[in-house]
């Protein structure tokens, strides 16, 4: 049995590692959750993700509650106070329990001499909550986004930026992909409804959005590969590539394998090579293939040097889910707002360009390449494709369900899919 721990102090430590040390919450949270009981893991996630989502608001509130910021060795308590305020504002945890556990966290962090300070700040917040919230609802912090990102969104999407920001600040819906090799979408939905649970279909043929998120163990047939958790926008990639049995397909930047397995659900007799630069993340590709009972070749490799991992092999279809700023999936990974920097966009666009140019010769004449990102930045998306088409006369853009000559930009919506971009190119 796993020993009890102080979740608030653990959350404060993880938040400090993200904000002050630039570590990814997605990378460090699972390790921390393994030390906890089954019921405590989700609460730790809620506290960490919630603070990341509302960080500017919490910073502004603490600025009004404290005359001087906590610095140096006391800085960890700044994040502990954030965790305390977040609980009082956004969770159903009784206020007395949230206060007691947060104050106890100071002891665990070996700052017991400052328990009185933590207690005093949180009680002051309780007394002045309404006034304080009104005060911090006026400035740019009300958008919960860093200034550089807001500026970019406003410049790129003057009519949509507020809708994008609003969607980014929500908890994401839970989308599922029904494995058509086992059930039709309607047949699996009937199994779910038999458990008194409900879901709504999306515009991708295998997609369902759960009305209320739940643990995967509660989904009928999850362990047998009947169902996969995958966002609606990510599901469109395999659908748009339209794989056929007998095709040789390259899934580049494939980890964690959601699109690899979807390709094989659509075309089970296709030959798929899944490649990713990150050796550690490739283990997820193997796990997903195993759970769904599928076969694909999996290799580690850099998209800029295909000769190192596929020799002179060519492919009928290529799915390039390019490394990107992930600005379309902020609601799923709110730490992206604080890990990304303005300069990253140009660096990522350059990396995408290098991969796209390197991989194009690997596509057979008459073959199809789908370029996709989970970004909403024009430099990574339609401007990238516009420049590629100008440099490659043998590349022909294909029409997508929506969007123009240079691709289809999807914005995140509260009940819809994540922010995504797709461009479909045929080699003439």
Short mmCIF file of C-alpha atoms in Angstrom, two decimals, residues 42-396:
data_model
loop_
_atom_site.label_atom_id
_atom_site.label_comp_id
_atom_site.label_asym_id
_atom_site.label_seq_id
_atom_site.Cartn_x
_atom_site.Cartn_y
_atom_site.Cartn_z
CA UNK A 42 -6.16 12.53 -10.40
CA UNK A 43 -6.26 15.19 -7.66
CA UNK A 44 -2.55 15.93 -8.11
CA UNK A 45 -3.18 16.33 -11.84
CA UNK A 46 -6.13 18.65 -11.20
CA UNK A 47 -4.05 20.87 -8.89
CA UNK A 48 -1.06 21.06 -11.26
CA UNK A 49 -3.04 21.52 -14.47
CA UNK A 50 -5.38 23.98 -12.78
CA UNK A 51 -2.56 26.20 -11.51
CA UNK A 52 -0.90 26.11 -14.95
CA UNK A 53 -4.20 27.13 -16.57
CA UNK A 54 -4.91 30.05 -14.20
CA UNK A 55 -1.31 31.10 -13.40
CA UNK A 56 -1.58 34.85 -14.30
CA UNK A 57 -4.69 35.24 -12.17
CA UNK A 58 -3.04 33.50 -9.21
CA UNK A 59 0.14 35.59 -9.61
CA UNK A 60 -1.91 38.79 -9.61
CA UNK A 61 -3.85 37.72 -6.51
CA UNK A 62 -0.68 36.89 -4.56
CA UNK A 63 0.77 40.25 -5.64
CA UNK A 64 -2.15 41.97 -3.92
CA UNK A 65 -2.03 39.74 -0.83
CA UNK A 66 1.70 40.04 -0.07
CA UNK A 67 3.82 43.17 0.31
CA UNK A 68 6.99 41.38 -0.84
CA UNK A 69 7.32 38.31 -3.09
CA UNK A 70 8.83 35.13 -1.71
CA UNK A 71 12.25 34.55 -3.28
CA UNK A 72 15.26 32.28 -3.00
CA UNK A 73 14.76 29.25 -0.77
CA UNK A 74 11.28 30.44 0.19
CA UNK A 75 10.12 30.56 -3.45
CA UNK A 76 8.56 27.09 -3.20
CA UNK A 77 6.02 28.55 -0.75
CA UNK A 78 4.89 30.99 -3.44
CA UNK A 79 3.72 27.97 -5.44
CA UNK A 80 2.21 26.36 -2.34
CA UNK A 81 0.09 29.50 -1.82
CA UNK A 82 -0.98 29.26 -5.48
CA UNK A 83 -2.14 25.69 -4.88
CA UNK A 84 -4.08 26.87 -1.84
CA UNK A 85 -5.84 29.71 -3.67
CA UNK A 86 -6.61 27.47 -6.65
CA UNK A 87 -8.37 24.96 -4.36
CA UNK A 88 -10.45 27.69 -2.74
CA UNK A 89 -11.48 29.11 -6.12
CA UNK A 90 -11.90 26.13 -8.41
CA UNK A 91 -12.37 22.86 -6.51
CA UNK A 92 -15.06 21.35 -4.34
CA UNK A 93 -12.59 20.59 -1.57
CA UNK A 94 -14.04 22.06 1.66
CA UNK A 95 -12.25 25.31 2.50
CA UNK A 96 -11.14 24.09 5.95
CA UNK A 97 -9.54 20.97 4.43
CA UNK A 98 -7.85 22.94 1.63
CA UNK A 99 -6.40 25.37 4.19
CA UNK A 100 -5.26 22.70 6.64
CA UNK A 101 -3.57 20.54 4.00
CA UNK A 102 -1.88 23.51 2.30
CA UNK A 103 -0.52 24.86 5.60
CA UNK A 104 0.69 21.33 6.49
CA UNK A 105 2.53 21.32 3.16
CA UNK A 106 4.91 23.98 4.51
CA UNK A 107 6.06 21.49 7.18
CA UNK A 108 6.69 18.81 4.54
CA UNK A 109 8.73 21.36 2.54
CA UNK A 110 10.81 22.00 5.68
CA UNK A 111 9.46 25.54 6.00
CA UNK A 112 7.41 24.91 9.15
CA UNK A 113 8.43 28.30 10.58
CA UNK A 114 6.36 29.94 7.80
CA UNK A 115 3.12 28.02 8.37
CA UNK A 116 1.62 31.10 9.98
CA UNK A 117 2.40 33.16 6.88
CA UNK A 118 0.69 30.63 4.56
CA UNK A 119 -2.32 30.43 6.85
CA UNK A 120 -2.57 34.23 7.11
CA UNK A 121 -2.37 34.82 3.33
CA UNK A 122 -5.01 32.18 2.54
CA UNK A 123 -7.40 33.45 5.23
CA UNK A 124 -6.94 37.01 4.01
CA UNK A 125 -7.82 35.79 0.51
CA UNK A 126 -10.99 34.18 1.85
CA UNK A 127 -12.05 37.43 3.56
CA UNK A 128 -11.33 39.67 0.56
CA UNK A 129 -12.01 37.21 -2.27
CA UNK A 130 -14.72 39.17 -4.07
CA UNK A 131 -12.84 42.47 -4.09
CA UNK A 132 -9.55 40.84 -5.08
CA UNK A 133 -11.13 38.94 -7.98
CA UNK A 134 -12.73 42.15 -9.27
CA UNK A 135 -9.35 43.92 -9.10
CA UNK A 136 -7.45 41.27 -11.10
CA UNK A 137 -10.24 40.87 -13.67
CA UNK A 138 -9.30 44.17 -15.31
CA UNK A 139 -5.76 43.77 -16.68
CA UNK A 140 -4.29 41.53 -19.41
CA UNK A 141 -3.92 38.72 -16.83
CA UNK A 142 -7.65 38.09 -17.24
CA UNK A 143 -6.86 36.20 -20.46
CA UNK A 144 -4.55 33.73 -18.61
CA UNK A 145 -2.01 33.87 -21.48
CA UNK A 146 1.51 35.34 -21.64
CA UNK A 147 1.75 38.70 -23.40
CA UNK A 148 3.82 37.52 -26.37
CA UNK A 149 1.31 34.77 -27.19
CA UNK A 150 -1.69 37.09 -26.89
CA UNK A 151 0.02 39.55 -29.24
CA UNK A 152 0.68 36.83 -31.82
CA UNK A 153 -2.88 35.53 -31.66
CA UNK A 154 -4.34 39.01 -32.00
CA UNK A 155 -2.11 39.75 -35.00
CA UNK A 156 -2.68 36.43 -36.78
CA UNK A 157 -6.38 36.00 -36.01
CA UNK A 158 -7.92 39.42 -35.24
CA UNK A 159 -11.47 38.05 -35.44
CA UNK A 160 -10.93 34.68 -33.75
CA UNK A 161 -8.33 35.31 -31.02
CA UNK A 162 -10.84 35.76 -28.19
CA UNK A 163 -12.60 32.51 -29.10
CA UNK A 164 -9.19 30.75 -29.21
CA UNK A 165 -8.19 32.10 -25.79
CA UNK A 166 -11.56 31.12 -24.31
CA UNK A 167 -11.22 27.55 -25.63
CA UNK A 168 -7.61 27.33 -24.39
CA UNK A 169 -8.76 28.18 -20.86
CA UNK A 170 -11.32 25.37 -20.65
CA UNK A 171 -10.86 21.79 -19.52
CA UNK A 172 -10.64 19.71 -22.71
CA UNK A 173 -13.40 17.32 -23.79
CA UNK A 174 -12.55 13.61 -23.90
CA UNK A 175 -12.71 12.27 -27.45
CA UNK A 176 -12.63 8.58 -28.34
CA UNK A 177 -11.87 6.70 -31.56
CA UNK A 178 -13.85 3.52 -32.14
CA UNK A 179 -11.78 0.75 -33.73
CA UNK A 180 -13.78 -0.02 -36.87
CA UNK A 181 -12.10 -3.44 -37.09
CA UNK A 182 -14.12 -4.44 -34.00
CA UNK A 183 -17.29 -2.31 -33.97
CA UNK A 184 -19.04 0.39 -35.90
CA UNK A 185 -19.27 3.67 -34.02
CA UNK A 186 -23.00 3.14 -33.39
CA UNK A 187 -22.49 -0.43 -32.15
CA UNK A 188 -19.84 0.63 -29.62
CA UNK A 189 -21.95 3.61 -28.56
CA UNK A 190 -24.77 1.19 -27.75
CA UNK A 191 -22.38 -0.69 -25.41
CA UNK A 192 -21.55 2.59 -23.67
CA UNK A 193 -25.20 3.57 -23.36
CA UNK A 194 -25.95 0.18 -21.78
CA UNK A 195 -23.73 1.42 -18.91
CA UNK A 196 -25.88 4.57 -18.60
CA UNK A 197 -23.12 6.71 -20.10
CA UNK A 198 -23.46 8.92 -23.16
CA UNK A 199 -21.38 10.38 -25.98
CA UNK A 200 -21.88 12.45 -29.14
CA UNK A 201 -20.45 11.73 -32.62
CA UNK A 202 -17.92 14.07 -34.25
CA UNK A 203 -17.27 14.85 -37.91
CA UNK A 204 -14.55 12.18 -38.19
CA UNK A 205 -16.17 8.78 -38.92
CA UNK A 206 -14.87 6.97 -35.80
CA UNK A 207 -15.07 9.89 -33.32
CA UNK A 208 -17.20 10.14 -30.16
CA UNK A 209 -17.08 12.86 -27.50
CA UNK A 210 -17.92 11.64 -24.01
CA UNK A 211 -20.49 13.79 -22.25
CA UNK A 212 -18.44 13.32 -19.06
CA UNK A 213 -14.77 12.20 -18.97
CA UNK A 214 -14.04 8.89 -17.28
CA UNK A 215 -11.17 6.52 -16.55
CA UNK A 216 -10.22 4.36 -19.56
CA UNK A 217 -10.83 1.23 -17.49
CA UNK A 218 -14.55 2.07 -17.55
CA UNK A 219 -14.68 2.15 -21.37
CA UNK A 220 -16.10 -1.09 -22.86
CA UNK A 221 -13.30 -3.12 -24.45
CA UNK A 222 -10.49 -0.61 -23.89
CA UNK A 223 -7.98 -3.30 -22.94
CA UNK A 224 -9.08 -5.37 -25.94
CA UNK A 225 -8.37 -2.54 -28.38
CA UNK A 226 -11.98 -1.63 -29.17
CA UNK A 227 -11.45 2.03 -28.30
CA UNK A 228 -8.64 4.61 -28.18
CA UNK A 229 -8.52 8.02 -26.51
CA UNK A 230 -7.69 10.50 -29.29
CA UNK A 231 -8.83 14.05 -29.98
CA UNK A 232 -11.19 14.69 -32.89
CA UNK A 233 -8.67 16.90 -34.73
CA UNK A 234 -5.92 14.28 -34.42
CA UNK A 235 -8.30 11.65 -35.81
CA UNK A 236 -8.76 13.65 -39.01
CA UNK A 237 -5.11 13.06 -39.97
CA UNK A 238 -5.48 9.37 -40.88
CA UNK A 239 -8.91 10.03 -42.44
CA UNK A 240 -7.53 12.78 -44.69
CA UNK A 241 -4.50 10.72 -45.71
CA UNK A 242 -7.01 8.00 -46.79
CA UNK A 243 -4.73 4.94 -46.58
CA UNK A 244 -5.56 1.83 -48.63
CA UNK A 245 -4.66 -1.83 -48.20
CA UNK A 246 -1.39 -2.57 -49.94
CA UNK A 247 0.01 0.94 -49.46
CA UNK A 248 3.48 1.51 -48.03
CA UNK A 249 3.02 4.31 -45.51
CA UNK A 250 5.48 6.38 -43.51
CA UNK A 251 4.16 7.84 -40.25
CA UNK A 252 6.86 10.39 -39.36
CA UNK A 253 7.06 11.90 -35.86
CA UNK A 254 4.75 9.02 -34.91
CA UNK A 255 4.96 8.86 -31.11
CA UNK A 256 2.88 8.04 -29.12
CA UNK A 257 1.29 6.03 -31.95
CA UNK A 258 -2.33 7.18 -32.06
CA UNK A 259 -2.17 7.99 -35.77
CA UNK A 260 -0.13 4.86 -36.56
CA UNK A 261 -2.84 2.62 -35.13
CA UNK A 262 -5.61 4.63 -36.78
CA UNK A 263 -3.96 4.13 -40.19
CA UNK A 264 -3.98 0.38 -39.56
CA UNK A 265 -7.61 0.41 -38.41
CA UNK A 266 -8.56 2.02 -41.73
CA UNK A 267 -6.20 -0.08 -43.89
CA UNK A 268 -5.19 -3.20 -41.90
CA UNK A 269 -3.19 -4.66 -44.81
CA UNK A 270 -1.09 -1.55 -45.37
CA UNK A 271 2.62 -1.66 -44.57
CA UNK A 272 3.35 1.07 -42.02
CA UNK A 273 6.72 2.37 -40.86
CA UNK A 274 6.45 4.49 -37.70
CA UNK A 275 9.45 6.75 -37.04
CA UNK A 276 10.19 9.17 -34.22
CA UNK A 277 13.34 10.90 -33.00
CA UNK A 278 12.55 10.29 -29.32
CA UNK A 279 13.55 6.76 -28.31
CA UNK A 280 11.72 6.96 -24.98
CA UNK A 281 8.41 7.99 -26.57
CA UNK A 282 8.67 5.10 -29.06
CA UNK A 283 7.86 2.73 -26.20
CA UNK A 284 4.36 4.23 -26.27
CA UNK A 285 4.05 3.33 -29.97
CA UNK A 286 4.90 -0.31 -29.15
CA UNK A 287 2.41 -0.31 -26.26
CA UNK A 288 -0.40 1.08 -28.42
CA UNK A 289 0.28 -1.41 -31.21
CA UNK A 290 0.29 -4.26 -28.69
CA UNK A 291 -2.99 -3.18 -27.05
CA UNK A 292 -4.71 -3.01 -30.42
CA UNK A 293 -3.09 -6.23 -31.70
CA UNK A 294 -1.44 -4.55 -34.70
CA UNK A 295 1.83 -4.86 -36.58
CA UNK A 296 3.98 -1.96 -37.78
CA UNK A 297 7.70 -1.43 -38.16
CA UNK A 298 8.95 1.04 -35.54
CA UNK A 299 12.28 2.86 -35.87
CA UNK A 300 14.08 5.72 -34.19
CA UNK A 301 15.14 8.41 -36.60
CA UNK A 302 15.47 12.12 -37.36
CA UNK A 303 13.10 13.35 -40.07
CA UNK A 304 15.87 15.56 -41.50
CA UNK A 305 18.08 12.55 -42.33
CA UNK A 306 15.80 9.82 -43.78
CA UNK A 307 18.73 8.08 -45.46
CA UNK A 308 19.91 6.98 -42.01
CA UNK A 309 16.73 5.02 -41.19
CA UNK A 310 15.10 4.08 -44.49
CA UNK A 311 17.92 4.05 -47.06
CA UNK A 312 16.44 4.78 -50.47
CA UNK A 313 12.96 3.40 -49.65
CA UNK A 314 9.97 5.35 -51.02
CA UNK A 315 6.34 5.45 -49.89
CA UNK A 316 2.85 5.68 -51.38
CA UNK A 317 1.71 7.91 -48.53
CA UNK A 318 3.46 9.95 -45.86
CA UNK A 319 1.91 11.37 -42.72
CA UNK A 320 4.13 14.13 -41.33
CA UNK A 321 2.77 15.24 -37.96
CA UNK A 322 5.50 17.85 -37.66
CA UNK A 323 7.15 19.02 -34.42
CA UNK A 324 5.43 22.30 -33.57
CA UNK A 325 4.64 24.90 -30.92
CA UNK A 326 1.57 22.88 -29.78
CA UNK A 327 -0.35 26.16 -29.48
CA UNK A 328 -3.49 24.34 -30.62
CA UNK A 329 -3.49 21.95 -27.64
CA UNK A 330 -2.93 24.40 -24.78
CA UNK A 331 -6.13 23.29 -23.05
CA UNK A 332 -4.67 19.75 -22.82
CA UNK A 333 -1.19 20.95 -21.85
CA UNK A 334 -1.59 24.36 -20.15
CA UNK A 335 2.11 24.42 -19.20
CA UNK A 336 2.83 25.09 -22.90
CA UNK A 337 1.86 28.72 -22.23
CA UNK A 338 4.76 29.06 -19.78
CA UNK A 339 7.32 26.77 -21.46
CA UNK A 340 7.15 28.27 -24.96
CA UNK A 341 8.97 31.47 -25.89
CA UNK A 342 8.30 33.89 -28.74
CA UNK A 343 11.57 32.92 -30.44
CA UNK A 344 10.53 29.24 -30.53
CA UNK A 345 8.07 29.82 -33.38
CA UNK A 346 10.75 30.75 -35.94
CA UNK A 347 13.02 27.91 -34.75
CA UNK A 348 10.21 25.34 -35.06
CA UNK A 349 9.19 26.65 -38.49
CA UNK A 350 12.79 26.18 -39.63
CA UNK A 351 12.85 22.60 -38.29
CA UNK A 352 9.55 21.82 -40.05
CA UNK A 353 10.90 23.20 -43.30
CA UNK A 354 14.03 21.03 -43.06
CA UNK A 355 11.98 17.88 -42.41
CA UNK A 356 9.48 18.65 -45.18
CA UNK A 357 12.23 19.24 -47.75
CA UNK A 358 14.18 16.14 -46.64
CA UNK A 359 11.19 13.78 -46.71
CA UNK A 360 9.58 14.93 -49.99
CA UNK A 361 11.98 12.86 -52.18
CA UNK A 362 10.78 9.74 -50.26
CA UNK A 363 7.26 10.12 -51.67
CA UNK A 364 6.53 8.17 -54.86
CA UNK A 365 5.32 10.01 -57.94
CA UNK A 366 1.52 10.11 -57.65
CA UNK A 367 1.83 9.62 -53.89
CA UNK A 368 0.21 11.72 -51.16
CA UNK A 369 1.77 13.57 -48.21
CA UNK A 370 -0.32 14.96 -45.37
CA UNK A 371 1.41 17.71 -43.43
CA UNK A 372 -0.17 18.31 -40.01
CA UNK A 373 0.56 20.31 -36.87
CA UNK A 374 -1.27 20.92 -33.61
CA UNK A 375 -0.41 24.61 -33.98
CA UNK A 376 -2.41 27.72 -34.79
CA UNK A 377 0.60 29.81 -35.84
CA UNK A 378 0.59 30.83 -39.54
CA UNK A 379 4.40 30.52 -39.78
CA UNK A 380 4.13 26.81 -38.97
CA UNK A 381 1.09 26.21 -41.15
CA UNK A 382 -0.22 27.90 -44.28
CA UNK A 383 2.87 30.12 -44.69
CA UNK A 384 5.05 27.01 -44.41
CA UNK A 385 3.08 25.24 -47.15
CA UNK A 386 2.96 28.34 -49.34
CA UNK A 387 6.77 28.53 -49.28
CA UNK A 388 7.11 24.77 -49.90
CA UNK A 389 4.85 24.87 -52.96
CA UNK A 390 6.85 27.79 -54.37
CA UNK A 391 10.07 25.76 -53.99
CA UNK A 392 8.66 22.45 -55.32
CA UNK A 393 6.95 22.63 -58.72
CA UNK A 394 6.24 18.87 -58.47
CA UNK A 395 4.00 19.43 -55.41
CA UNK A 396 0.29 19.84 -56.05
#
